[in-house]
GROMACS .gro file of C-alpha atoms in nm:
model
  436
    1MET     CA    1   0.000   0.000   0.000
    2LYS     CA    2   0.114   0.353  -0.072
    3TYR     CA    3   0.035   0.581   0.220
    4ASP     CA    4  -0.025   0.955   0.199
    5ILE     CA    5   0.223   1.042   0.476
    6VAL     CA    6   0.473   0.835   0.671
    7ILE     CA    7   0.677   0.975   0.960
    8THR     CA    8   0.983   0.760   1.031
    9ASN     CA    9   1.257   0.729   1.296
   10ALA     CA   10   1.072   0.942   1.549
   11LYS     CA   11   1.003   0.934   1.919
   12ILE     CA   12   0.624   0.897   1.943
   13MET     CA   13   0.415   0.982   2.248
   14THR     CA   14   0.078   0.822   2.176
   15MET     CA   15  -0.123   0.916   2.491
   16ALA     CA   16  -0.308   0.589   2.435
   17SER     CA   17  -0.505   0.499   2.749
   18GLY     CA   18  -0.398   0.836   2.886
   19GLN     CA   19  -0.036   0.730   2.926
   20PRO     CA   20   0.249   0.941   2.785
   21SER     CA   21   0.464   0.635   2.716
   22ILE     CA   22   0.705   0.681   2.428
   23ILE     CA   23   0.793   0.462   2.129
   24GLU     CA   24   1.161   0.541   2.103
   25ASP     CA   25   1.213   0.467   1.732
   26GLY     CA   26   0.876   0.458   1.567
   27PHE     CA   27   0.672   0.534   1.259
   28ILE     CA   28   0.323   0.660   1.180
   29ALA     CA   29   0.154   0.588   0.846
   30VAL     CA   30  -0.138   0.809   0.740
   31LYS     CA   31  -0.394   0.726   0.473
   32ASP     CA   32  -0.707   0.930   0.388
   33GLY     CA   33  -0.666   1.143   0.700
   34GLU     CA   34  -0.650   0.840   0.930
   35ILE     CA   35  -0.369   0.684   1.129
   36PHE     CA   36  -0.342   0.358   0.938
   37LYS     CA   37  -0.041   0.209   1.119
   38ILE     CA   38   0.175   0.309   1.414
   39GLY     CA   39   0.454   0.129   1.594
   40PRO     CA   40   0.829   0.063   1.612
   41MET     CA   41   1.024   0.104   1.292
   42PRO     CA   42   1.012  -0.213   1.080
   43GLY     CA   43   1.330  -0.392   0.980
   44ASN     CA   44   1.251  -0.331   0.614
   45GLN     CA   45   1.178   0.041   0.569
   46SER     CA   46   1.083  -0.013   0.206
   47THR     CA   47   0.743  -0.130   0.333
   48LEU     CA   48   0.672   0.229   0.434
   49ASP     CA   49   0.601   0.360   0.086
   50ALA     CA   50   0.428   0.699   0.080
   51GLN     CA   51   0.368   1.007  -0.126
   52ARG     CA   52   0.541   1.203   0.150
   53ILE     CA   53   0.803   1.053   0.384
   54ILE     CA   54   0.906   1.271   0.679
   55ASP     CA   55   1.225   1.187   0.868
   56GLY     CA   56   1.144   1.227   1.236
   57SER     CA   57   1.497   1.184   1.366
   58ARG     CA   58   1.562   1.401   1.674
   59SER     CA   59   1.192   1.481   1.682
   60LEU     CA   60   0.894   1.386   1.895
   61VAL     CA   61   0.550   1.321   1.751
   62MET     CA   62   0.254   1.368   1.983
   63PRO     CA   63  -0.122   1.434   1.962
   64GLY     CA   64  -0.211   1.791   1.876
   65LEU     CA   65  -0.306   2.001   2.178
   66ILE     CA   66  -0.668   2.087   2.256
   67ASN     CA   67  -0.736   2.440   2.377
   68ALA     CA   68  -1.063   2.396   2.564
   69HIS     CA   69  -1.156   2.765   2.598
   70ASN     CA   70  -1.088   3.067   2.381
   71HIS     CA   71  -1.246   3.384   2.243
   72ALA     CA   72  -1.054   3.405   1.915
   73PRO     CA   73  -1.182   3.743   1.787
   74MET     CA   74  -1.057   3.905   2.107
   75SER     CA   75  -0.709   3.893   1.954
   76LEU     CA   76  -0.788   4.253   1.861
   77PHE     CA   77  -0.791   4.346   2.231
   78ARG     CA   78  -0.457   4.184   2.323
   79GLY     CA   79  -0.283   4.428   2.558
   80LEU     CA   80  -0.563   4.684   2.533
   81ALA     CA   81  -0.640   4.696   2.906
   82ASP     CA   82  -0.382   4.514   3.115
   83ASP     CA   83  -0.330   4.505   3.493
   84LEU     CA   84  -0.692   4.562   3.592
   85PRO     CA   85  -0.943   4.370   3.807
   86LEU     CA   86  -1.178   4.154   3.599
   87MET     CA   87  -1.498   4.353   3.646
   88ILE     CA   88  -1.327   4.687   3.571
   89TRP     CA   89  -1.142   4.527   3.278
   90LEU     CA   90  -1.469   4.380   3.148
   91GLN     CA   91  -1.722   4.656   3.214
   92ASP     CA   92  -1.507   4.966   3.161
   93HIS     CA   93  -1.289   4.847   2.875
   94ILE     CA   94  -1.382   4.520   2.701
   95PHE     CA   95  -1.762   4.555   2.682
   96PRO     CA   96  -1.738   4.914   2.544
   97ALA     CA   97  -1.467   4.811   2.294
   98GLU     CA   98  -1.679   4.519   2.180
   99ALA     CA   99  -1.984   4.743   2.135
  100ARG     CA  100  -1.786   4.977   1.910
  101HIS     CA  101  -1.549   4.748   1.721
  102VAL     CA  102  -1.683   4.393   1.694
  103THR     CA  103  -1.804   4.336   1.338
  104SER     CA  104  -1.823   4.030   1.118
  105GLU     CA  105  -1.503   4.145   0.944
  106MET     CA  106  -1.327   4.186   1.278
  107ALA     CA  107  -1.441   3.842   1.398
  108TYR     CA  108  -1.315   3.677   1.078
  109TRP     CA  109  -0.969   3.836   1.063
  110CYS     CA  110  -0.898   3.820   1.435
  111ALA     CA  111  -1.001   3.454   1.438
  112LYS     CA  112  -0.763   3.398   1.146
  113LEU     CA  113  -0.486   3.559   1.350
  114ALA     CA  114  -0.575   3.345   1.653
  115ALA     CA  115  -0.574   3.033   1.433
  116ALA     CA  116  -0.223   3.117   1.319
  117GLU     CA  117  -0.104   3.163   1.676
  118MET     CA  118  -0.258   2.835   1.786
  119ILE     CA  119  -0.134   2.630   1.490
  120LEU     CA  120   0.218   2.769   1.526
  121SER     CA  121   0.219   2.663   1.893
  122GLY     CA  122   0.083   2.312   1.842
  123THR     CA  123  -0.292   2.346   1.899
  124THR     CA  124  -0.495   2.138   1.654
  125THR     CA  125  -0.839   2.170   1.820
  126VAL     CA  126  -0.996   2.467   1.993
  127ALA     CA  127  -1.327   2.532   2.169
  128ASP     CA  128  -1.420   2.891   2.096
  129GLY     CA  129  -1.708   3.109   2.211
  130TYR     CA  130  -1.794   3.458   2.088
  131PHE     CA  131  -2.021   3.667   1.866
  132PHE     CA  132  -2.032   3.648   1.484
  133GLU     CA  133  -1.919   3.293   1.546
  134GLU     CA  134  -2.017   3.193   1.192
  135LYS     CA  135  -1.723   3.409   1.075
  136VAL     CA  136  -1.499   3.243   1.332
  137ALA     CA  137  -1.605   2.904   1.194
  138GLU     CA  138  -1.526   3.026   0.842
  139ALA     CA  139  -1.180   3.142   0.948
  140PHE     CA  140  -1.101   2.818   1.130
  141GLN     CA  141  -1.227   2.609   0.839
  142GLU     CA  142  -1.002   2.796   0.595
  143ALA     CA  143  -0.710   2.756   0.835
  144GLY     CA  144  -0.769   2.380   0.859
  145LEU     CA  145  -0.815   2.396   1.238
  146ARG     CA  146  -1.048   2.152   1.413
  147ALA     CA  147  -1.289   2.350   1.631
  148ILE     CA  148  -1.596   2.359   1.850
  149VAL     CA  149  -1.749   2.699   1.776
  150ALA     CA  150  -2.007   2.833   2.021
  151GLN     CA  151  -2.236   3.126   1.945
  152GLY     CA  152  -2.241   3.375   2.230
  153VAL     CA  153  -2.561   3.449   2.421
  154ILE     CA  154  -2.601   3.746   2.654
  155ASP     CA  155  -2.900   3.944   2.784
  156PHE     CA  156  -2.820   4.282   2.637
  157PRO     CA  157  -2.757   4.407   2.284
  158ALA     CA  158  -2.457   4.220   2.146
  159PRO     CA  159  -2.254   4.227   1.825
  160GLY     CA  160  -2.462   4.064   1.553
  161VAL     CA  161  -2.760   4.025   1.788
  162PRO     CA  162  -2.889   4.377   1.863
  163ASP     CA  163  -3.218   4.245   2.007
  164PRO     CA  164  -3.152   4.030   2.319
  165ALA     CA  165  -3.498   3.874   2.279
  166LYS     CA  166  -3.364   3.696   1.970
  167ASN     CA  167  -3.042   3.563   2.125
  168ILE     CA  168  -3.156   3.199   2.151
  169ALA     CA  169  -3.318   3.199   1.806
  170HIS     CA  170  -2.998   3.342   1.658
  171ALA     CA  171  -2.788   3.071   1.825
  172GLU     CA  172  -3.028   2.799   1.709
  173ALA     CA  173  -3.007   2.921   1.349
  174PHE     CA  174  -2.627   2.929   1.379
  175ILE     CA  175  -2.622   2.566   1.495
  176ALA     CA  176  -2.863   2.452   1.223
  177ASP     CA  177  -2.650   2.619   0.957
  178LEU     CA  178  -2.327   2.447   1.066
  179GLN     CA  179  -2.431   2.110   1.205
  180GLY     CA  180  -2.299   1.821   0.997
  181LYS     CA  181  -2.154   2.046   0.725
  182ASN     CA  182  -1.783   2.005   0.798
  183PRO     CA  183  -1.623   1.721   0.999
  184LEU     CA  184  -1.373   1.965   1.152
  185ILE     CA  185  -1.635   2.211   1.280
  186THR     CA  186  -1.878   2.137   1.565
  187PRO     CA  187  -2.135   2.407   1.654
  188ALA     CA  188  -2.224   2.483   2.017
  189ILE     CA  189  -2.376   2.750   2.239
  190PHE     CA  190  -2.199   2.978   2.486
  191CYS     CA  191  -2.401   3.157   2.755
  192HIS     CA  192  -2.164   3.419   2.889
  193SER     CA  193  -2.236   3.379   3.261
  194PRO     CA  194  -2.510   3.354   3.526
  195TYR     CA  195  -2.476   3.728   3.593
  196THR     CA  196  -2.525   3.833   3.228
  197CYS     CA  197  -2.794   3.577   3.137
  198SER     CA  198  -3.130   3.552   3.311
  199ALA     CA  199  -3.268   3.226   3.443
  200ALA     CA  200  -3.511   3.218   3.150
  201THR     CA  201  -3.228   3.262   2.900
  202LEU     CA  202  -3.016   2.994   3.064
  203VAL     CA  203  -3.301   2.743   3.073
  204SER     CA  204  -3.404   2.813   2.713
  205ALA     CA  205  -3.046   2.795   2.587
  206LYS     CA  206  -2.975   2.467   2.762
  207LYS     CA  207  -3.306   2.319   2.642
  208MET     CA  208  -3.211   2.407   2.286
  209ALA     CA  209  -2.860   2.266   2.331
  210ARG     CA  210  -3.007   1.937   2.449
  211GLN     CA  211  -3.249   1.924   2.159
  212GLN     CA  212  -2.969   1.992   1.910
  213ASN     CA  213  -2.724   1.763   2.096
  214VAL     CA  214  -2.449   2.027   2.113
  215PRO     CA  215  -2.211   2.139   2.390
  216PHE     CA  216  -2.310   2.420   2.627
  217PHE     CA  217  -2.039   2.652   2.762
  218ILE     CA  218  -2.069   2.906   3.045
  219HIS     CA  219  -1.834   3.111   3.265
  220VAL     CA  220  -1.896   3.008   3.626
  221ALA     CA  221  -1.761   3.137   3.960
  222GLU     CA  222  -1.468   3.319   3.802
  223THR     CA  223  -1.442   3.584   4.076
  224LEU     CA  224  -1.525   3.615   4.441
  225PHE     CA  225  -1.744   3.912   4.349
  226GLU     CA  226  -1.953   3.690   4.121
  227THR     CA  227  -1.993   3.423   4.387
  228ASN     CA  228  -2.088   3.675   4.657
  229GLN     CA  229  -2.333   3.840   4.417
  230ALA     CA  230  -2.501   3.504   4.353
  231LEU     CA  231  -2.521   3.432   4.726
  232GLU     CA  232  -2.684   3.770   4.785
  233LYS     CA  233  -2.922   3.753   4.489
  234PHE     CA  234  -3.014   3.383   4.481
  235GLY     CA  235  -2.911   3.263   4.825
  236LYS     CA  236  -2.680   3.004   4.667
  237THR     CA  237  -2.352   2.971   4.482
  238PRO     CA  238  -2.338   3.004   4.101
  239VAL     CA  239  -2.290   2.627   4.068
  240ALA     CA  240  -2.586   2.549   4.295
  241TYR     CA  241  -2.795   2.807   4.107
  242LEU     CA  242  -2.717   2.644   3.771
  243ASN     CA  243  -2.791   2.303   3.917
  244ASP     CA  244  -3.132   2.416   4.041
  245LEU     CA  245  -3.205   2.538   3.686
  246ASP     CA  246  -3.109   2.190   3.551
  247ILE     CA  247  -2.825   2.334   3.343
  248LEU     CA  248  -2.552   2.093   3.452
  249ASP     CA  249  -2.483   1.762   3.276
  250LYS     CA  250  -2.204   1.590   3.083
  251ASP     CA  251  -2.243   1.833   2.791
  252THR     CA  252  -2.212   2.143   3.009
  253PHE     CA  253  -1.865   2.299   3.026
  254CYS     CA  254  -1.819   2.527   3.326
  255VAL     CA  255  -1.532   2.763   3.257
  256HIS     CA  256  -1.303   2.886   3.539
  257CYS     CA  257  -1.476   2.754   3.857
  258VAL     CA  258  -1.231   2.942   4.075
  259HIS     CA  259  -1.446   3.013   4.381
  260LEU     CA  260  -1.623   2.690   4.471
  261ALA     CA  261  -1.780   2.577   4.797
  262PRO     CA  262  -1.732   2.215   4.907
  263GLU     CA  263  -2.091   2.137   4.804
  264ASP     CA  264  -2.017   2.276   4.456
  265LEU     CA  265  -1.760   2.002   4.404
  266ASN     CA  266  -2.021   1.742   4.494
  267ILE     CA  267  -2.271   1.897   4.251
  268LEU     CA  268  -2.020   1.899   3.966
  269LYS     CA  269  -1.933   1.537   4.042
  270GLU     CA  270  -2.296   1.421   4.065
  271THR     CA  271  -2.409   1.600   3.749
  272ASN     CA  272  -2.102   1.488   3.551
  273ALA     CA  273  -2.045   1.847   3.437
  274ARG     CA  274  -1.706   1.932   3.292
  275VAL     CA  275  -1.474   2.209   3.413
  276ILE     CA  276  -1.231   2.414   3.204
  277THR     CA  277  -0.953   2.587   3.393
  278CYS     CA  278  -0.765   2.887   3.249
  279PRO     CA  279  -0.486   2.946   3.503
  280GLU     CA  280  -0.292   3.220   3.322
  281SER     CA  281  -0.602   3.432   3.268
  282ASN     CA  282  -0.706   3.378   3.630
  283MET     CA  283  -0.359   3.477   3.749
  284LYS     CA  284  -0.338   3.787   3.530
  285LEU     CA  285  -0.680   3.913   3.641
  286ALA     CA  286  -0.607   3.807   4.001
  287SER     CA  287  -0.931   3.613   4.001
  288GLY     CA  288  -0.787   3.339   4.220
  289ILE     CA  289  -0.680   2.977   4.189
  290ALA     CA  290  -0.930   2.710   4.088
  291PRO     CA  291  -0.930   2.399   4.314
  292VAL     CA  292  -0.812   2.177   4.031
  293PRO     CA  293  -0.640   1.911   4.248
  294GLU     CA  294  -0.958   1.873   4.455
  295MET     CA  295  -1.171   1.842   4.141
  296ILE     CA  296  -0.941   1.579   3.994
  297GLU     CA  297  -0.944   1.390   4.324
  298LYS     CA  298  -1.323   1.377   4.295
  299ARG     CA  299  -1.289   1.260   3.933
  300ILE     CA  300  -1.448   1.573   3.790
  301PRO     CA  301  -1.317   1.605   3.433
  302VAL     CA  302  -1.095   1.914   3.416
  303LEU     CA  303  -0.975   2.050   3.082
  304LEU     CA  304  -0.726   2.326   3.008
  305GLY     CA  305  -0.777   2.645   2.808
  306THR     CA  306  -0.595   2.970   2.745
  307ASP     CA  307  -0.902   3.198   2.752
  308GLY     CA  308  -0.891   3.486   2.505
  309CYS     CA  309  -0.556   3.654   2.455
  310SER     CA  310  -0.702   3.982   2.579
  311SER     CA  311  -0.667   3.839   2.930
  312ASN     CA  312  -0.374   3.600   2.892
  313ASN     CA  313  -0.208   3.744   2.659
  314ASN     CA  314  -0.114   3.451   2.434
  315LEU     CA  315  -0.263   3.124   2.310
  316ASP     CA  316   0.038   2.897   2.370
  317MET     CA  317  -0.090   2.576   2.531
  318PHE     CA  318   0.262   2.462   2.621
  319GLN     CA  319   0.300   2.772   2.835
  320GLU     CA  320  -0.047   2.712   2.980
  321MET     CA  321   0.046   2.354   3.077
  322ASP     CA  322   0.362   2.474   3.251
  323SER     CA  323   0.177   2.748   3.440
  324CYS     CA  324  -0.101   2.514   3.546
  325ALA     CA  325   0.136   2.256   3.689
  326LYS     CA  326   0.355   2.501   3.878
  327LEU     CA  327   0.073   2.722   4.007
  328HIS     CA  328  -0.092   2.434   4.188
  329LYS     CA  329   0.234   2.295   4.323
  330VAL     CA  330   0.321   2.623   4.492
  331ASN     CA  331  -0.037   2.683   4.603
  332CYS     CA  332  -0.052   2.341   4.768
  333GLN     CA  333   0.314   2.357   4.874
  334ASP     CA  334   0.345   2.007   4.733
  335PRO     CA  335   0.570   1.929   4.432
  336THR     CA  336   0.379   1.607   4.362
  337VAL     CA  337   0.049   1.784   4.291
  338LEU     CA  338  -0.068   1.782   3.926
  339PRO     CA  339   0.221   1.586   3.775
  340ALA     CA  340   0.315   1.650   3.413
  341ARG     CA  341   0.133   1.337   3.300
  342SER     CA  342  -0.199   1.466   3.435
  343ILE     CA  343  -0.144   1.800   3.264
  344LEU     CA  344  -0.074   1.628   2.930
  345GLU     CA  345  -0.399   1.433   2.965
  346MET     CA  346  -0.594   1.755   3.029
  347ALA     CA  347  -0.461   1.901   2.703
  348THR     CA  348  -0.504   1.590   2.485
  349CYS     CA  349  -0.697   1.267   2.546
  350LEU     CA  350  -0.911   1.383   2.840
  351ALA     CA  351  -1.026   1.692   2.650
  352ALA     CA  352  -1.107   1.485   2.342
  353GLU     CA  353  -1.315   1.242   2.548
  354ALA     CA  354  -1.500   1.522   2.727
  355PHE     CA  355  -1.591   1.685   2.395
  356GLY     CA  356  -1.722   1.354   2.258
  357LEU     CA  357  -1.424   1.321   2.026
  358GLY     CA  358  -1.242   1.045   2.211
  359ASP     CA  359  -1.287   0.797   1.927
  360THR     CA  360  -1.155   1.051   1.678
  361ILE     CA  361  -0.864   1.246   1.828
  362GLY     CA  362  -0.670   1.299   2.152
  363SER     CA  363  -0.424   1.013   2.112
  364LEU     CA  364  -0.220   0.858   1.833
  365GLU     CA  365  -0.379   0.519   1.768
  366GLN     CA  366  -0.470   0.314   1.464
  367GLY     CA  367  -0.809   0.420   1.327
  368LYS     CA  368  -0.809   0.770   1.475
  369ARG     CA  369  -0.781   1.086   1.269
  370ALA     CA  370  -0.429   1.210   1.210
  371ASP     CA  371  -0.417   1.521   1.432
  372MET     CA  372  -0.055   1.542   1.544
  373ILE     CA  373   0.238   1.774   1.592
  374ILE     CA  374   0.611   1.729   1.552
  375ILE     CA  375   0.846   1.887   1.806
  376ASP     CA  376   1.214   1.955   1.741
  377LEU     CA  377   1.407   1.790   2.024
  378ASP     CA  378   1.742   1.909   1.890
  379GLN     CA  379   1.729   2.214   2.115
  380PRO     CA  380   1.944   2.304   2.418
  381HIS     CA  381   1.640   2.340   2.646
  382LEU     CA  382   1.507   1.996   2.543
  383THR     CA  383   1.839   1.814   2.583
  384PRO     CA  384   1.857   1.557   2.731
  385PHE     CA  385   1.501   1.434   2.684
  386TYR     CA  386   1.445   1.168   2.947
  387ASN     CA  387   1.067   1.159   2.939
  388ALA     CA  388   0.749   1.343   2.850
  389ASP     CA  389   0.764   1.564   3.162
  390ASN     CA  390   0.997   1.794   2.966
  391LEU     CA  391   0.709   1.879   2.733
  392VAL     CA  392   0.531   2.047   3.024
  393TYR     CA  393   0.828   2.201   3.204
  394ALA     CA  394   1.063   2.300   2.920
  395ALA     CA  395   0.894   2.296   2.578
  396SER     CA  396   0.724   2.593   2.419
  397GLY     CA  397   0.502   2.646   2.118
  398SER     CA  398   0.799   2.765   1.916
  399ASP     CA  399   0.947   2.414   1.932
  400VAL     CA  400   0.668   2.282   1.707
  401THR     CA  401   0.798   2.238   1.353
  402MET     CA  402   0.504   2.063   1.185
  403VAL     CA  403   0.130   2.042   1.240
  404ILE     CA  404  -0.092   1.781   1.075
  405ILE     CA  405  -0.470   1.805   1.114
  406ASP     CA  406  -0.703   1.539   0.974
  407GLY     CA  407  -0.411   1.406   0.769
  408GLN     CA  408  -0.332   1.743   0.609
  409ILE     CA  409   0.000   1.920   0.665
  410ILE     CA  410  -0.111   2.260   0.791
  411MET     CA  411   0.225   2.391   0.912
  412GLN     CA  412   0.573   2.286   0.799
  413ASP     CA  413   0.909   2.427   0.911
  414ARG     CA  414   0.727   2.697   1.109
  415LYS     CA  415   0.537   2.813   0.800
  416ILE     CA  416   0.158   2.785   0.781
  417LEU     CA  417   0.055   2.641   0.446
  418SER     CA  418  -0.324   2.680   0.463
  419PHE     CA  419  -0.347   3.061   0.450
  420ASP     CA  420  -0.144   3.383   0.435
  421VAL     CA  421  -0.055   3.472   0.794
  422GLN     CA  422   0.095   3.807   0.699
  423ASP     CA  423  -0.235   3.903   0.542
  424ALA     CA  424  -0.414   3.834   0.872
  425ILE     CA  425  -0.151   4.030   1.067
  426SER     CA  426  -0.189   4.326   0.832
  427LYS     CA  427  -0.570   4.321   0.853
  428VAL     CA  428  -0.572   4.305   1.234
  429ASN     CA  429  -0.314   4.584   1.259
  430ASN     CA  430  -0.540   4.799   1.045
  431LEU     CA  431  -0.840   4.716   1.263
  432SER     CA  432  -0.642   4.804   1.575
  433LYS     CA  433  -0.581   5.162   1.456
  434ALA     CA  434  -0.941   5.247   1.544
  435LEU     CA  435  -0.871   5.153   1.908
  436GLY     CA  436  -0.543   5.338   1.938
   0.00000   0.00000   0.00000
């Protein structure tokens, strides 16, 4: 058989069964976008006939990273309002900037820029939530990025949805237009938060999400102010409030979950809701530290995201993995907390499983789609390379030399092949002049 792509002589970290064990001298054969064969190098290399043979010597092949939470169009606001508390940052700077500058053109080009940043740093799948999300989906599709794209819902006039009374109908039409059209794009719904969406909106949005069988994303308990506000207004925590509204289930992704009461952990466990932690955003906004070790101990699925780069300020998942691991070690004063292997799971196979993509991506196994990245190990900071822990504690997105998504080479030798990155940079720079 002649394969489409064969990678030879490479270290391969499969993440099969959640384990970052490494095939020291292995190969991967790709046919029709699928991993057809994977294993140690055969004695007779002539059996690995392919249209494209890639020598993986001094390289590591691993599953592409999954960024579980992002707001791609907010690339325009990177560095716009730094060093501020979240509510001041949001209400005095971000919301007004969004009202004036978020257009379909802005969403498209800033999502293109975000796609470039993610691809160049090894992300092959992203879960995104914003407005004009149909333009985000278009940008990601052209970039070749796998994505879960969630239309934003909020109870006041929003970009693309000037009448809040039509927010659910708009999201439903968005889902209907995208569902089943492209295997790389999964539509979803994103209710901003319990403090910007009424109970009626939350219930209606979740009902629609269940009917359409799509993921439901929501910011939850990001700040102490939000939690105290919920206690004062509803007499219960944000998590308990959402639970009473029947919002929480396995298809609900609660983003942040920084300020949780002990009973909140039990609710998340019992409802099988998923949590997405964004440690760098939480650190930068001084929102606090999510109880990730406690959640993992209770077997609550916890995924990892960068958040939008307006509050991070980058989309490098390698940096996010490093920050997540070290933040919780120092917070717990325990170097054994959140070992590198757990962090790698959060950014690969565990995220894929939580998003219902476990049979498709998240690990390198025969029959799965070929979403993988190649990392150059011939670098001072990656030498010697004893084990996969170095990927969390020493690697960075700039070490990624090739990105393959669904069997297509999207980035090679640090150059994106699917679209003109300089064009996106130029367009976003032009858009930014209106903010300066």
